[in-house]
Amino acid sequence: MLDNRRAYDISVVLGEESIDYPGDTPYSRELIRKLKDGDLCNLSKLTMSPHCGTHVDFPAHFVLGGKTVDQYSVTDFILPASVVEIEDKEAIRPCELENLLVEPGDALLFKTENSRQGWCRCALFLEEFVYMISDAADLCIEKEAALVGIDYITIERYGDNAFPVHRKLLENNLLILEGTDLSQVPPGRYTLICLPVKIKGCESSPVRAILLA
């Protein structure tokens, strides 16, 4: 029971709000058995990348020999979290993070123009969105965060094929939560729950992410 705690669902809806990253496997759902056609049940076929919609990236995404989703405990996805409002309309930069009070093991979720403008749930990939710069990733590592989250399908500037932010965070065992919608969430302290699908050997997984106030 949640008692008097408020729960915010920060996940996007697959097939309606979710964004397909260019070159990745697009999400699709096909009904291959239909009650209305006289079949015994409704039965769906899903085609998708594990990076579809709201998802967590694990070190194996960019680190040779890095940990995969099935190598984590379920408690690694239940974390104290701060939702941080980012005013910069282009990028998450160190100047807005330097004075954050962060406990080791916290999750840091960044609410940006992506949420305020609805870009995080528009179902179309936009090349211009708020991303994280490499120096801000360094600061998250320095503050010993356990997870960094952003309100777009990727934390990386589009077109930077070196993926410096992914590499820095994942090489330091910081998980990356991407594809959130923080539009209804005020800045502040929460408990984050973002349980992944337990997929053997996989570098990423969709999650149903919620914040408890």
PDB file of C-alpha atoms in Angstrom:
ATOM      1  CA  MET A   1       0.000   0.000   0.000  1.00  0.00           C
ATOM      2  CA  LEU A   2       1.173   3.512  -0.831  1.00  0.00           C
ATOM      3  CA  ASP A   3      -0.755   5.072   2.045  1.00  0.00           C
ATOM      4  CA  ASN A   4      -0.660   8.831   1.340  1.00  0.00           C
ATOM      5  CA  ARG A   5       2.274   8.767  -1.101  1.00  0.00           C
ATOM      6  CA  ARG A   6       1.668  10.101  -4.581  1.00  0.00           C
ATOM      7  CA  ALA A   7       2.848   8.070  -7.564  1.00  0.00           C
ATOM      8  CA  TYR A   8       3.910   9.703 -10.824  1.00  0.00           C
ATOM      9  CA  ASP A   9       4.078   7.494 -13.896  1.00  0.00           C
ATOM     10  CA  ILE A  10       7.023   8.866 -15.905  1.00  0.00           C
ATOM     11  CA  SER A  11       6.890   6.232 -18.653  1.00  0.00           C
ATOM     12  CA  VAL A  12       5.794   6.940 -22.221  1.00  0.00           C
ATOM     13  CA  VAL A  13       3.206   4.820 -24.033  1.00  0.00           C
ATOM     14  CA  LEU A  14       4.737   2.385 -26.523  1.00  0.00           C
ATOM     15  CA  GLY A  15       3.068   2.683 -29.905  1.00  0.00           C
ATOM     16  CA  GLU A  16       1.542   6.088 -29.167  1.00  0.00           C
ATOM     17  CA  GLU A  17       4.066   8.412 -27.497  1.00  0.00           C
ATOM     18  CA  SER A  18       7.349   6.513 -27.850  1.00  0.00           C
ATOM     19  CA  ILE A  19      10.119   7.702 -30.183  1.00  0.00           C
ATOM     20  CA  ASP A  20      12.166   5.413 -32.421  1.00  0.00           C
ATOM     21  CA  TYR A  21      15.836   6.387 -32.559  1.00  0.00           C
ATOM     22  CA  PRO A  22      17.058   6.614 -36.189  1.00  0.00           C
ATOM     23  CA  GLY A  23      18.525   3.306 -37.317  1.00  0.00           C
ATOM     24  CA  ASP A  24      17.149   1.340 -34.371  1.00  0.00           C
ATOM     25  CA  THR A  25      14.410  -1.296 -34.694  1.00  0.00           C
ATOM     26  CA  PRO A  26      11.079   0.559 -34.627  1.00  0.00           C
ATOM     27  CA  TYR A  27       8.356  -0.533 -32.233  1.00  0.00           C
ATOM     28  CA  SER A  28       5.393  -2.374 -33.732  1.00  0.00           C
ATOM     29  CA  ARG A  29       2.572  -4.531 -32.421  1.00  0.00           C
ATOM     30  CA  GLU A  30       0.590  -6.960 -34.550  1.00  0.00           C
ATOM     31  CA  LEU A  31      -2.438  -8.961 -33.445  1.00  0.00           C
ATOM     32  CA  ILE A  32      -1.831 -12.469 -34.791  1.00  0.00           C
ATOM     33  CA  ARG A  33      -4.890 -13.997 -33.051  1.00  0.00           C
ATOM     34  CA  LYS A  34      -8.142 -12.038 -32.731  1.00  0.00           C
ATOM     35  CA  LEU A  35     -11.238 -12.756 -30.681  1.00  0.00           C
ATOM     36  CA  LYS A  36     -13.331 -10.795 -33.170  1.00  0.00           C
ATOM     37  CA  ASP A  37     -12.223 -13.193 -35.912  1.00  0.00           C
ATOM     38  CA  GLY A  38     -13.289 -16.220 -33.904  1.00  0.00           C
ATOM     39  CA  ASP A  39      -9.911 -17.085 -32.425  1.00  0.00           C
ATOM     40  CA  LEU A  40      -9.645 -18.472 -28.897  1.00  0.00           C
ATOM     41  CA  CYS A  41      -7.881 -15.351 -27.612  1.00  0.00           C
ATOM     42  CA  ASN A  42      -6.205 -12.110 -28.548  1.00  0.00           C
ATOM     43  CA  LEU A  43      -2.471 -12.677 -29.101  1.00  0.00           C
ATOM     44  CA  SER A  44       0.028  -9.970 -29.974  1.00  0.00           C
ATOM     45  CA  LYS A  45       3.417 -10.067 -31.669  1.00  0.00           C
ATOM     46  CA  LEU A  46       5.831  -7.311 -30.610  1.00  0.00           C
ATOM     47  CA  THR A  47       8.787  -6.162 -32.684  1.00  0.00           C
ATOM     48  CA  MET A  48      11.054  -3.693 -30.910  1.00  0.00           C
ATOM     49  CA  SER A  49      14.494  -2.729 -29.699  1.00  0.00           C
ATOM     50  CA  PRO A  50      15.234  -2.982 -25.959  1.00  0.00           C
ATOM     51  CA  HIS A  51      15.945   0.760 -26.268  1.00  0.00           C
ATOM     52  CA  CYS A  52      12.327   1.554 -27.191  1.00  0.00           C
ATOM     53  CA  GLY A  53      10.315   3.953 -25.071  1.00  0.00           C
ATOM     54  CA  THR A  54      11.271   4.400 -21.425  1.00  0.00           C
ATOM     55  CA  HIS A  55      14.315   2.195 -20.898  1.00  0.00           C
ATOM     56  CA  VAL A  56      17.528   1.686 -18.949  1.00  0.00           C
ATOM     57  CA  ASP A  57      20.948   1.354 -20.589  1.00  0.00           C
ATOM     58  CA  PHE A  58      23.455  -0.931 -18.866  1.00  0.00           C
ATOM     59  CA  PRO A  59      27.277  -0.905 -19.090  1.00  0.00           C
ATOM     60  CA  ALA A  60      27.272  -3.675 -21.727  1.00  0.00           C
ATOM     61  CA  HIS A  61      25.747  -1.159 -24.149  1.00  0.00           C
ATOM     62  CA  PHE A  62      29.173   0.478 -24.633  1.00  0.00           C
ATOM     63  CA  VAL A  63      31.614  -1.403 -22.376  1.00  0.00           C
ATOM     64  CA  LEU A  64      33.223  -4.657 -23.504  1.00  0.00           C
ATOM     65  CA  GLY A  65      32.455  -7.170 -20.770  1.00  0.00           C
ATOM     66  CA  GLY A  66      30.164  -4.685 -19.026  1.00  0.00           C
ATOM     67  CA  LYS A  67      27.272  -5.830 -16.862  1.00  0.00           C
ATOM     68  CA  THR A  68      23.963  -6.776 -18.480  1.00  0.00           C
ATOM     69  CA  VAL A  69      20.436  -6.384 -17.164  1.00  0.00           C
ATOM     70  CA  ASP A  70      20.260  -9.869 -15.632  1.00  0.00           C
ATOM     71  CA  GLN A  71      23.389  -9.242 -13.554  1.00  0.00           C
ATOM     72  CA  TYR A  72      21.666  -6.646 -11.369  1.00  0.00           C
ATOM     73  CA  SER A  73      19.548  -7.084  -8.261  1.00  0.00           C
ATOM     74  CA  VAL A  74      15.979  -5.834  -8.266  1.00  0.00           C
ATOM     75  CA  THR A  75      16.955  -3.420  -5.473  1.00  0.00           C
ATOM     76  CA  ASP A  76      19.301  -1.630  -7.898  1.00  0.00           C
ATOM     77  CA  PHE A  77      16.184  -0.187  -9.539  1.00  0.00           C
ATOM     78  CA  ILE A  78      14.570   1.221  -6.388  1.00  0.00           C
ATOM     79  CA  LEU A  79      16.493   4.381  -5.571  1.00  0.00           C
ATOM     80  CA  PRO A  80      16.265   7.718  -3.776  1.00  0.00           C
ATOM     81  CA  ALA A  81      15.973  10.276  -6.537  1.00  0.00           C
ATOM     82  CA  SER A  82      16.073  13.985  -7.235  1.00  0.00           C
ATOM     83  CA  VAL A  83      14.148  15.566 -10.091  1.00  0.00           C
ATOM     84  CA  VAL A  84      16.190  18.570 -11.195  1.00  0.00           C
ATOM     85  CA  GLU A  85      14.701  21.358 -13.320  1.00  0.00           C
ATOM     86  CA  ILE A  86      17.088  22.404 -16.103  1.00  0.00           C
ATOM     87  CA  GLU A  87      16.528  25.922 -17.416  1.00  0.00           C
ATOM     88  CA  ASP A  88      19.072  25.776 -20.258  1.00  0.00           C
ATOM     89  CA  LYS A  89      17.104  25.157 -23.458  1.00  0.00           C
ATOM     90  CA  GLU A  90      19.993  23.511 -25.284  1.00  0.00           C
ATOM     91  CA  ALA A  91      21.889  21.216 -22.906  1.00  0.00           C
ATOM     92  CA  ILE A  92      22.420  19.966 -19.356  1.00  0.00           C
ATOM     93  CA  ARG A  93      25.600  21.737 -18.228  1.00  0.00           C
ATOM     94  CA  PRO A  94      27.662  21.637 -15.018  1.00  0.00           C
ATOM     95  CA  CYS A  95      26.638  25.162 -14.004  1.00  0.00           C
ATOM     96  CA  GLU A  96      23.120  23.922 -13.116  1.00  0.00           C
ATOM     97  CA  LEU A  97      24.414  20.871 -11.254  1.00  0.00           C
ATOM     98  CA  GLU A  98      27.328  22.149  -9.180  1.00  0.00           C
ATOM     99  CA  ASN A  99      25.256  23.057  -6.110  1.00  0.00           C
ATOM    100  CA  LEU A 100      23.073  19.947  -6.093  1.00  0.00           C
ATOM    101  CA  LEU A 101      23.032  18.043  -2.815  1.00  0.00           C
ATOM    102  CA  VAL A 102      23.518  14.452  -3.923  1.00  0.00           C
ATOM    103  CA  GLU A 103      23.970  11.418  -1.703  1.00  0.00           C
ATOM    104  CA  PRO A 104      26.091   8.555  -3.076  1.00  0.00           C
ATOM    105  CA  GLY A 105      23.739   6.119  -4.801  1.00  0.00           C
ATOM    106  CA  ASP A 106      21.089   8.703  -5.702  1.00  0.00           C
ATOM    107  CA  ALA A 107      19.307   8.829  -9.033  1.00  0.00           C
ATOM    108  CA  LEU A 108      19.384  12.199 -10.822  1.00  0.00           C
ATOM    109  CA  LEU A 109      16.508  12.834 -13.219  1.00  0.00           C
ATOM    110  CA  PHE A 110      16.681  15.933 -15.384  1.00  0.00           C
ATOM    111  CA  LYS A 111      13.470  17.738 -16.310  1.00  0.00           C
ATOM    112  CA  THR A 112      14.145  19.858 -19.378  1.00  0.00           C
ATOM    113  CA  GLU A 113      12.467  21.613 -22.255  1.00  0.00           C
ATOM    114  CA  ASN A 114      11.916  18.110 -23.661  1.00  0.00           C
ATOM    115  CA  SER A 115       9.179  17.604 -21.063  1.00  0.00           C
ATOM    116  CA  ARG A 116       7.926  21.178 -20.990  1.00  0.00           C
ATOM    117  CA  GLN A 117       7.397  21.231 -24.782  1.00  0.00           C
ATOM    118  CA  GLY A 118       6.094  17.651 -25.011  1.00  0.00           C
ATOM    119  CA  TRP A 119       8.984  16.529 -27.216  1.00  0.00           C
ATOM    120  CA  CYS A 120       9.557  13.470 -24.996  1.00  0.00           C
ATOM    121  CA  ARG A 121       6.183  11.979 -25.966  1.00  0.00           C
ATOM    122  CA  CYS A 122       5.596  13.343 -29.485  1.00  0.00           C
ATOM    123  CA  ALA A 123       6.292   9.956 -31.208  1.00  0.00           C
ATOM    124  CA  LEU A 124       8.598  11.639 -33.759  1.00  0.00           C
ATOM    125  CA  PHE A 125      12.366  11.876 -33.482  1.00  0.00           C
ATOM    126  CA  LEU A 126      13.574  15.485 -33.352  1.00  0.00           C
ATOM    127  CA  GLU A 127      17.223  16.259 -34.054  1.00  0.00           C
ATOM    128  CA  GLU A 128      17.121  19.310 -31.761  1.00  0.00           C
ATOM    129  CA  PHE A 129      16.443  18.382 -28.130  1.00  0.00           C
ATOM    130  CA  VAL A 130      18.016  19.016 -24.741  1.00  0.00           C
ATOM    131  CA  TYR A 131      20.936  16.631 -24.181  1.00  0.00           C
ATOM    132  CA  MET A 132      23.749  16.260 -21.652  1.00  0.00           C
ATOM    133  CA  ILE A 133      27.252  17.539 -22.329  1.00  0.00           C
ATOM    134  CA  SER A 134      30.300  15.497 -21.378  1.00  0.00           C
ATOM    135  CA  ASP A 135      31.371  17.813 -18.524  1.00  0.00           C
ATOM    136  CA  ALA A 136      27.976  17.362 -16.857  1.00  0.00           C
ATOM    137  CA  ALA A 137      28.442  13.593 -17.022  1.00  0.00           C
ATOM    138  CA  ASP A 138      31.788  14.056 -15.252  1.00  0.00           C
ATOM    139  CA  LEU A 139      30.044  15.939 -12.462  1.00  0.00           C
ATOM    140  CA  CYS A 140      27.419  13.206 -12.026  1.00  0.00           C
ATOM    141  CA  ILE A 141      30.254  10.698 -11.692  1.00  0.00           C
ATOM    142  CA  GLU A 142      32.047  12.945  -9.186  1.00  0.00           C
ATOM    143  CA  LYS A 143      28.865  13.203  -7.104  1.00  0.00           C
ATOM    144  CA  GLU A 144      28.620   9.373  -7.063  1.00  0.00           C
ATOM    145  CA  ALA A 145      25.144   9.136  -8.530  1.00  0.00           C
ATOM    146  CA  ALA A 146      23.940   5.600  -9.306  1.00  0.00           C
ATOM    147  CA  LEU A 147      21.646   6.510 -12.204  1.00  0.00           C
ATOM    148  CA  VAL A 148      21.164   9.478 -14.502  1.00  0.00           C
ATOM    149  CA  GLY A 149      17.866  10.044 -16.297  1.00  0.00           C
ATOM    150  CA  ILE A 150      16.695  12.325 -19.077  1.00  0.00           C
ATOM    151  CA  ASP A 151      13.354  13.126 -20.663  1.00  0.00           C
ATOM    152  CA  TYR A 152      14.221  12.110 -24.219  1.00  0.00           C
ATOM    153  CA  ILE A 153      14.972   8.871 -26.068  1.00  0.00           C
ATOM    154  CA  THR A 154      18.713   9.557 -25.782  1.00  0.00           C
ATOM    155  CA  ILE A 155      20.930  11.513 -23.410  1.00  0.00           C
ATOM    156  CA  GLU A 156      23.467  12.162 -26.177  1.00  0.00           C
ATOM    157  CA  ARG A 157      23.625  15.087 -28.598  1.00  0.00           C
ATOM    158  CA  TYR A 158      22.333  13.831 -31.932  1.00  0.00           C
ATOM    159  CA  GLY A 159      25.111  13.375 -34.443  1.00  0.00           C
ATOM    160  CA  ASP A 160      27.908  12.841 -31.909  1.00  0.00           C
ATOM    161  CA  ASN A 161      28.817   9.342 -32.981  1.00  0.00           C
ATOM    162  CA  ALA A 162      31.555   9.049 -30.348  1.00  0.00           C
ATOM    163  CA  PHE A 163      28.799   8.826 -27.674  1.00  0.00           C
ATOM    164  CA  PRO A 164      31.003  10.404 -24.974  1.00  0.00           C
ATOM    165  CA  VAL A 165      28.243  10.766 -22.365  1.00  0.00           C
ATOM    166  CA  HIS A 166      27.102   7.153 -22.663  1.00  0.00           C
ATOM    167  CA  ARG A 167      30.672   5.943 -22.488  1.00  0.00           C
ATOM    168  CA  LYS A 168      31.627   8.030 -19.447  1.00  0.00           C
ATOM    169  CA  LEU A 169      28.549   7.145 -17.434  1.00  0.00           C
ATOM    170  CA  LEU A 170      28.480   3.450 -18.296  1.00  0.00           C
ATOM    171  CA  GLU A 171      32.224   2.974 -17.834  1.00  0.00           C
ATOM    172  CA  ASN A 172      31.698   4.276 -14.297  1.00  0.00           C
ATOM    173  CA  ASN A 173      28.709   1.956 -13.726  1.00  0.00           C
ATOM    174  CA  LEU A 174      26.115   4.729 -13.763  1.00  0.00           C
ATOM    175  CA  LEU A 175      22.909   3.435 -15.290  1.00  0.00           C
ATOM    176  CA  ILE A 176      21.133   5.650 -17.825  1.00  0.00           C
ATOM    177  CA  LEU A 177      17.350   6.015 -17.787  1.00  0.00           C
ATOM    178  CA  GLU A 178      16.125   7.429 -21.094  1.00  0.00           C
ATOM    179  CA  GLY A 179      12.722   8.193 -22.567  1.00  0.00           C
ATOM    180  CA  THR A 180      11.029   9.529 -19.444  1.00  0.00           C
ATOM    181  CA  ASP A 181       8.216  12.080 -19.323  1.00  0.00           C
ATOM    182  CA  LEU A 182       8.644  14.459 -16.386  1.00  0.00           C
ATOM    183  CA  SER A 183       6.097  17.036 -17.524  1.00  0.00           C
ATOM    184  CA  GLN A 184       3.801  16.487 -14.512  1.00  0.00           C
ATOM    185  CA  VAL A 185       6.543  16.069 -11.902  1.00  0.00           C
ATOM    186  CA  PRO A 186       7.642  19.010  -9.731  1.00  0.00           C
ATOM    187  CA  PRO A 187      11.343  19.249  -8.874  1.00  0.00           C
ATOM    188  CA  GLY A 188      12.163  17.578  -5.584  1.00  0.00           C
ATOM    189  CA  ARG A 189      12.986  14.349  -3.778  1.00  0.00           C
ATOM    190  CA  TYR A 190      11.318  11.036  -4.627  1.00  0.00           C
ATOM    191  CA  THR A 191      11.754   7.297  -4.657  1.00  0.00           C
ATOM    192  CA  LEU A 192      12.380   6.022  -8.184  1.00  0.00           C
ATOM    193  CA  ILE A 193      11.182   2.553  -9.189  1.00  0.00           C
ATOM    194  CA  CYS A 194      12.192   1.477 -12.699  1.00  0.00           C
ATOM    195  CA  LEU A 195      12.092  -2.314 -12.932  1.00  0.00           C
ATOM    196  CA  PRO A 196      13.517  -3.799 -16.146  1.00  0.00           C
ATOM    197  CA  VAL A 197      12.535  -6.961 -17.953  1.00  0.00           C
ATOM    198  CA  LYS A 198      14.961  -9.705 -16.890  1.00  0.00           C
ATOM    199  CA  ILE A 199      16.508 -10.450 -20.293  1.00  0.00           C
ATOM    200  CA  LYS A 200      19.530 -12.766 -20.355  1.00  0.00           C
ATOM    201  CA  GLY A 201      22.666 -10.968 -21.544  1.00  0.00           C
ATOM    202  CA  CYS A 202      20.910  -7.827 -22.771  1.00  0.00           C
ATOM    203  CA  GLU A 203      22.483  -4.350 -22.785  1.00  0.00           C
ATOM    204  CA  SER A 204      19.198  -2.504 -22.242  1.00  0.00           C
ATOM    205  CA  SER A 205      15.613  -3.056 -21.187  1.00  0.00           C
ATOM    206  CA  PRO A 206      12.277  -1.280 -21.310  1.00  0.00           C
ATOM    207  CA  VAL A 207      11.016  -0.254 -17.861  1.00  0.00           C
ATOM    208  CA  ARG A 208       7.825   1.008 -16.251  1.00  0.00           C
ATOM    209  CA  ALA A 209       9.259   3.947 -14.344  1.00  0.00           C
ATOM    210  CA  ILE A 210       7.423   5.634 -11.485  1.00  0.00           C
ATOM    211  CA  LEU A 211       8.303   8.222  -8.859  1.00  0.00           C
ATOM    212  CA  LEU A 212       6.856   8.058  -5.346  1.00  0.00           C
ATOM    213  CA  ALA A 213       6.559  11.382  -3.540  1.00  0.00           C
TER     214      ALA A 213
END
